[in-house]
């Protein structure tokens, strides 16, 4: 495995950290990690800087992780702050984990642009002792800036966001406060769980964000919290349009 590891500072991009231009990346990323003892961890396999551009990524991401003991953890497989034009591959058993803080995006943390995303997300998770965002995907957005993921095609199976404290667990598969295009795929067995707090959106949490059409089945997803739980499949504060059997 490749890794980026720091005892005192932040760690970025276990296999690749890009702040320039890459035409294409082809290959599988297995068991890579970014780990920090006393700061932040970003992008277990790939970290793409806000000045970075990647044309295409083709390959599977398996068992990669971002782990922080005393800070936040972002993007178990990919942390993107720049532009990725085409991302194709399955994301399996990646995770973002913080011992003392928040974790964002078990597979993908996006604060930039991903134009198209195709692949299945299976058994990814985000876990920590504070608020947890997106077991598979975290897509950021603020009042001033909306980060973007284009159309997503693929199934989300067995992903989860879990908080071990009195904080929030938000989006077992997807957390969105930016912009996402159409989503086509099934959501099966995803969950958001807070051990002693609140849980929102077993499959999808959409907070003031925008999502296009959602087409797929929602089966066996749930939100579980010790105080409140909202939206076993979907929690949204904005209008959504979807077609589903369950």
Short mmCIF file of C-alpha atoms in Angstrom, two decimals:
data_model
loop_
_atom_site.label_atom_id
_atom_site.label_comp_id
_atom_site.label_asym_id
_atom_site.label_seq_id
_atom_site.Cartn_x
_atom_site.Cartn_y
_atom_site.Cartn_z
CA UNK A 1 0.00 0.00 0.00
CA UNK A 2 0.97 3.60 -0.57
CA UNK A 3 0.46 6.10 2.20
CA UNK A 4 0.83 9.68 3.41
CA UNK A 5 1.33 9.82 7.17
CA UNK A 6 2.02 12.66 9.56
CA UNK A 7 2.50 12.73 13.31
CA UNK A 8 2.08 16.50 13.75
CA UNK A 9 0.52 17.89 10.56
CA UNK A 10 -2.10 17.04 7.97
CA UNK A 11 -1.85 14.14 5.52
CA UNK A 12 -3.08 14.39 1.91
CA UNK A 13 -3.32 11.80 -0.86
CA UNK A 14 -2.11 8.36 0.15
CA UNK A 15 -1.15 7.38 -3.41
CA UNK A 16 -1.48 10.60 -5.45
CA UNK A 17 -1.60 14.28 -4.54
CA UNK A 18 -2.21 16.55 -7.53
CA UNK A 19 -2.05 20.33 -7.80
CA UNK A 20 -1.34 20.44 -11.55
CA UNK A 21 -2.88 18.74 -14.55
CA UNK A 22 -3.23 14.99 -15.14
CA UNK A 23 -4.74 13.77 -18.40
CA UNK A 24 -5.86 10.33 -17.22
CA UNK A 25 -5.40 7.78 -14.46
CA UNK A 26 -6.11 4.11 -15.14
CA UNK A 27 -5.74 1.40 -12.52
CA UNK A 28 -7.08 0.10 -9.23
CA UNK A 29 -6.36 1.69 -5.86
CA UNK A 30 -6.25 -0.86 -3.06
CA UNK A 31 -5.43 -0.36 0.61
CA UNK A 32 -3.90 3.12 0.38
CA UNK A 33 -4.25 5.58 3.22
CA UNK A 34 -3.75 9.09 4.54
CA UNK A 35 -3.29 9.22 8.30
CA UNK A 36 -2.64 11.99 10.78
CA UNK A 37 -2.05 11.74 14.50
CA UNK A 38 -2.63 15.35 15.48
CA UNK A 39 -4.28 17.07 12.51
CA UNK A 40 -6.37 16.33 9.40
CA UNK A 41 -6.40 13.40 6.96
CA UNK A 42 -7.57 13.86 3.34
CA UNK A 43 -7.86 11.41 0.45
CA UNK A 44 -6.76 7.91 1.28
CA UNK A 45 -5.93 7.18 -2.39
CA UNK A 46 -6.12 10.52 -4.26
CA UNK A 47 -5.98 14.12 -3.14
CA UNK A 48 -6.78 16.68 -5.86
CA UNK A 49 -5.89 20.24 -4.86
CA UNK A 50 -8.17 23.17 -5.66
CA UNK A 51 -5.76 24.05 -8.48
CA UNK A 52 -5.68 20.47 -9.73
CA UNK A 53 -7.34 19.05 -12.85
CA UNK A 54 -7.73 15.37 -13.71
CA UNK A 55 -9.26 14.44 -17.06
CA UNK A 56 -10.38 10.90 -16.30
CA UNK A 57 -10.01 8.30 -13.57
CA UNK A 58 -10.83 4.69 -14.43
CA UNK A 59 -10.44 1.97 -11.85
CA UNK A 60 -11.79 0.51 -8.63
CA UNK A 61 -11.12 1.86 -5.14
CA UNK A 62 -11.01 -0.85 -2.50
CA UNK A 63 -10.14 -0.59 1.18
CA UNK A 64 -8.63 2.89 1.12
CA UNK A 65 -9.00 5.18 4.11
CA UNK A 66 -8.43 8.60 5.63
CA UNK A 67 -7.96 8.44 9.38
CA UNK A 68 -7.31 11.17 11.93
CA UNK A 69 -6.77 10.65 15.63
CA UNK A 70 -7.17 14.31 16.65
CA UNK A 71 -8.73 16.07 13.67
CA UNK A 72 -11.18 15.68 10.83
CA UNK A 73 -11.04 12.91 8.21
CA UNK A 74 -12.18 13.59 4.63
CA UNK A 75 -12.56 11.21 1.69
CA UNK A 76 -11.55 7.65 2.37
CA UNK A 77 -10.70 7.17 -1.33
CA UNK A 78 -10.77 10.63 -2.95
CA UNK A 79 -10.59 14.19 -1.66
CA UNK A 80 -11.36 16.54 -4.55
CA UNK A 81 -11.02 20.30 -4.34
CA UNK A 82 -10.38 20.87 -8.04
CA UNK A 83 -11.84 19.34 -11.17
CA UNK A 84 -12.28 15.70 -12.16
CA UNK A 85 -13.95 15.37 -15.54
CA UNK A 86 -14.84 11.65 -15.61
CA UNK A 87 -14.69 9.22 -12.69
CA UNK A 88 -15.50 5.56 -13.43
CA UNK A 89 -15.08 2.68 -11.00
CA UNK A 90 -16.51 0.87 -8.01
CA UNK A 91 -15.89 2.07 -4.46
CA UNK A 92 -15.79 -0.79 -1.98
CA UNK A 93 -15.04 -0.74 1.77
CA UNK A 94 -13.38 2.66 1.88
CA UNK A 95 -13.73 4.79 4.99
CA UNK A 96 -13.10 8.14 6.64
CA UNK A 97 -12.66 7.92 10.39
CA UNK A 98 -11.88 10.37 13.17
CA UNK A 99 -11.26 9.33 16.74
CA UNK A 100 -12.13 12.73 18.23
CA UNK A 101 -13.84 14.76 15.50
CA UNK A 102 -15.94 14.76 12.35
CA UNK A 103 -15.64 12.52 9.29
CA UNK A 104 -16.76 13.42 5.78
CA UNK A 105 -17.33 11.05 2.84
CA UNK A 106 -16.32 7.45 3.38
CA UNK A 107 -15.45 7.14 -0.32
CA UNK A 108 -15.52 10.66 -1.83
CA UNK A 109 -15.19 14.14 -0.34
CA UNK A 110 -15.97 16.81 -2.94
CA UNK A 111 -15.35 20.53 -2.60
CA UNK A 112 -14.78 21.02 -6.31
CA UNK A 113 -16.31 19.61 -9.49
CA UNK A 114 -16.79 16.03 -10.63
CA UNK A 115 -18.47 16.17 -14.02
CA UNK A 116 -19.65 12.55 -14.29
CA UNK A 117 -19.51 9.69 -11.79
CA UNK A 118 -20.22 6.06 -12.66
CA UNK A 119 -19.81 3.11 -10.32
CA UNK A 120 -21.24 1.19 -7.39
CA UNK A 121 -20.66 2.21 -3.78
CA UNK A 122 -20.58 -0.78 -1.46
CA UNK A 123 -19.83 -0.93 2.29
CA UNK A 124 -18.17 2.47 2.58
CA UNK A 125 -18.49 4.40 5.81
CA UNK A 126 -17.75 7.58 7.72
CA UNK A 127 -17.34 7.30 11.46
CA UNK A 128 -16.30 9.53 14.34
CA UNK A 129 -17.10 11.07 17.67
CA UNK A 130 -18.62 14.31 16.32
CA UNK A 131 -21.00 15.08 13.42
CA UNK A 132 -20.62 12.60 10.54
CA UNK A 133 -21.39 13.48 6.93
CA UNK A 134 -22.01 10.98 4.10
CA UNK A 135 -21.12 7.32 4.42
CA UNK A 136 -20.16 7.13 0.74
CA UNK A 137 -20.21 10.68 -0.71
CA UNK A 138 -19.92 14.15 0.80
CA UNK A 139 -20.71 17.01 -1.61
CA UNK A 140 -20.12 20.41 -0.09
CA UNK A 141 -21.94 23.66 -0.58
CA UNK A 142 -22.37 26.98 1.21
CA UNK A 143 -24.52 30.07 0.82
CA UNK A 144 -21.85 31.56 -1.46
CA UNK A 145 -20.37 28.50 -3.22
CA UNK A 146 -22.10 25.36 -4.53
CA UNK A 147 -19.83 22.41 -5.27
CA UNK A 148 -20.92 20.17 -8.12
CA UNK A 149 -21.18 16.51 -8.99
CA UNK A 150 -22.81 15.82 -12.35
CA UNK A 151 -24.89 12.73 -13.06
CA UNK A 152 -24.29 9.73 -10.79
CA UNK A 153 -24.97 6.22 -12.11
CA UNK A 154 -24.58 3.27 -9.78
CA UNK A 155 -26.00 1.41 -6.79
CA UNK A 156 -25.41 2.30 -3.14
CA UNK A 157 -25.37 -0.79 -0.96
CA UNK A 158 -24.56 -1.11 2.74
CA UNK A 159 -22.95 2.29 3.26
CA UNK A 160 -23.27 4.08 6.59
CA UNK A 161 -22.54 7.19 8.65
CA UNK A 162 -22.19 6.62 12.37
CA UNK A 163 -21.52 9.03 15.22
CA UNK A 164 -20.45 7.65 18.58
CA UNK A 165 -21.37 10.84 20.46
CA UNK A 166 -24.41 13.06 21.00
CA UNK A 167 -23.80 14.68 17.62
CA UNK A 168 -25.47 14.13 14.24
CA UNK A 169 -25.19 11.37 11.65
CA UNK A 170 -26.18 12.79 8.25
CA UNK A 171 -26.66 10.68 5.13
CA UNK A 172 -25.85 6.99 5.23
CA UNK A 173 -24.89 7.03 1.54
CA UNK A 174 -24.91 10.67 0.37
CA UNK A 175 -24.64 14.04 2.10
CA UNK A 176 -25.37 16.95 -0.23
CA UNK A 177 -25.40 20.67 0.37
CA UNK A 178 -24.20 21.56 -3.13
CA UNK A 179 -25.40 20.50 -6.57
CA UNK A 180 -25.81 16.97 -7.90
CA UNK A 181 -27.24 16.08 -11.31
CA UNK A 182 -29.45 13.05 -11.88
CA UNK A 183 -28.93 9.95 -9.74
CA UNK A 184 -29.74 6.57 -11.30
CA UNK A 185 -29.36 3.51 -9.08
CA UNK A 186 -30.74 1.55 -6.16
CA UNK A 187 -30.17 2.37 -2.49
CA UNK A 188 -30.13 -0.81 -0.41
CA UNK A 189 -29.31 -1.27 3.26
CA UNK A 190 -27.71 2.10 3.92
CA UNK A 191 -28.05 3.80 7.29
CA UNK A 192 -27.28 6.85 9.42
CA UNK A 193 -26.88 6.19 13.13
CA UNK A 194 -26.05 8.34 16.14
CA UNK A 195 -25.31 6.51 19.37
CA UNK A 196 -26.64 9.30 21.60
CA UNK A 197 -27.76 12.04 19.20
CA UNK A 198 -29.80 12.61 16.04
CA UNK A 199 -29.77 10.81 12.69
CA UNK A 200 -31.00 12.18 9.35
CA UNK A 201 -31.36 10.41 6.00
CA UNK A 202 -30.58 6.71 5.99
CA UNK A 203 -29.70 6.88 2.30
CA UNK A 204 -29.63 10.58 1.32
CA UNK A 205 -29.36 13.80 3.34
CA UNK A 206 -30.00 16.91 1.25
CA UNK A 207 -29.53 20.17 3.12
CA UNK A 208 -30.30 23.28 1.05
CA UNK A 209 -28.73 21.52 -1.91
CA UNK A 210 -30.00 20.64 -5.37
CA UNK A 211 -30.39 17.15 -6.84
CA UNK A 212 -31.87 16.38 -10.26
CA UNK A 213 -34.08 13.36 -10.89
CA UNK A 214 -33.55 10.31 -8.67
CA UNK A 215 -34.46 7.01 -10.32
CA UNK A 216 -34.15 3.76 -8.38
CA UNK A 217 -35.44 1.60 -5.57
CA UNK A 218 -34.97 2.34 -1.88
CA UNK A 219 -34.90 -0.87 0.15
CA UNK A 220 -33.98 -1.46 3.78
CA UNK A 221 -32.43 1.93 4.54
CA UNK A 222 -32.82 3.51 7.97
CA UNK A 223 -31.97 6.40 10.28
CA UNK A 224 -31.49 5.66 13.98
CA UNK A 225 -30.79 8.07 16.82
CA UNK A 226 -31.21 8.02 20.55
CA UNK A 227 -33.10 11.32 20.59
CA UNK A 228 -34.50 11.89 17.08
CA UNK A 229 -34.37 10.18 13.68
CA UNK A 230 -35.62 11.71 10.43
CA UNK A 231 -35.99 10.08 7.01
CA UNK A 232 -35.25 6.38 6.86
CA UNK A 233 -34.48 6.70 3.15
CA UNK A 234 -34.31 10.46 2.43
CA UNK A 235 -34.16 13.66 4.43
CA UNK A 236 -34.42 16.84 2.36
CA UNK A 237 -35.06 20.49 3.01
CA UNK A 238 -35.50 21.21 -0.71
CA UNK A 239 -37.82 19.79 -3.38
CA UNK A 240 -36.78 16.51 -5.01
CA UNK A 241 -38.15 14.54 -7.94
CA UNK A 242 -37.76 10.78 -7.79
CA UNK A 243 -39.17 7.51 -9.11
CA UNK A 244 -38.94 4.51 -6.79
CA UNK A 245 -40.79 1.36 -5.85
CA UNK A 246 -40.08 1.50 -2.11
#
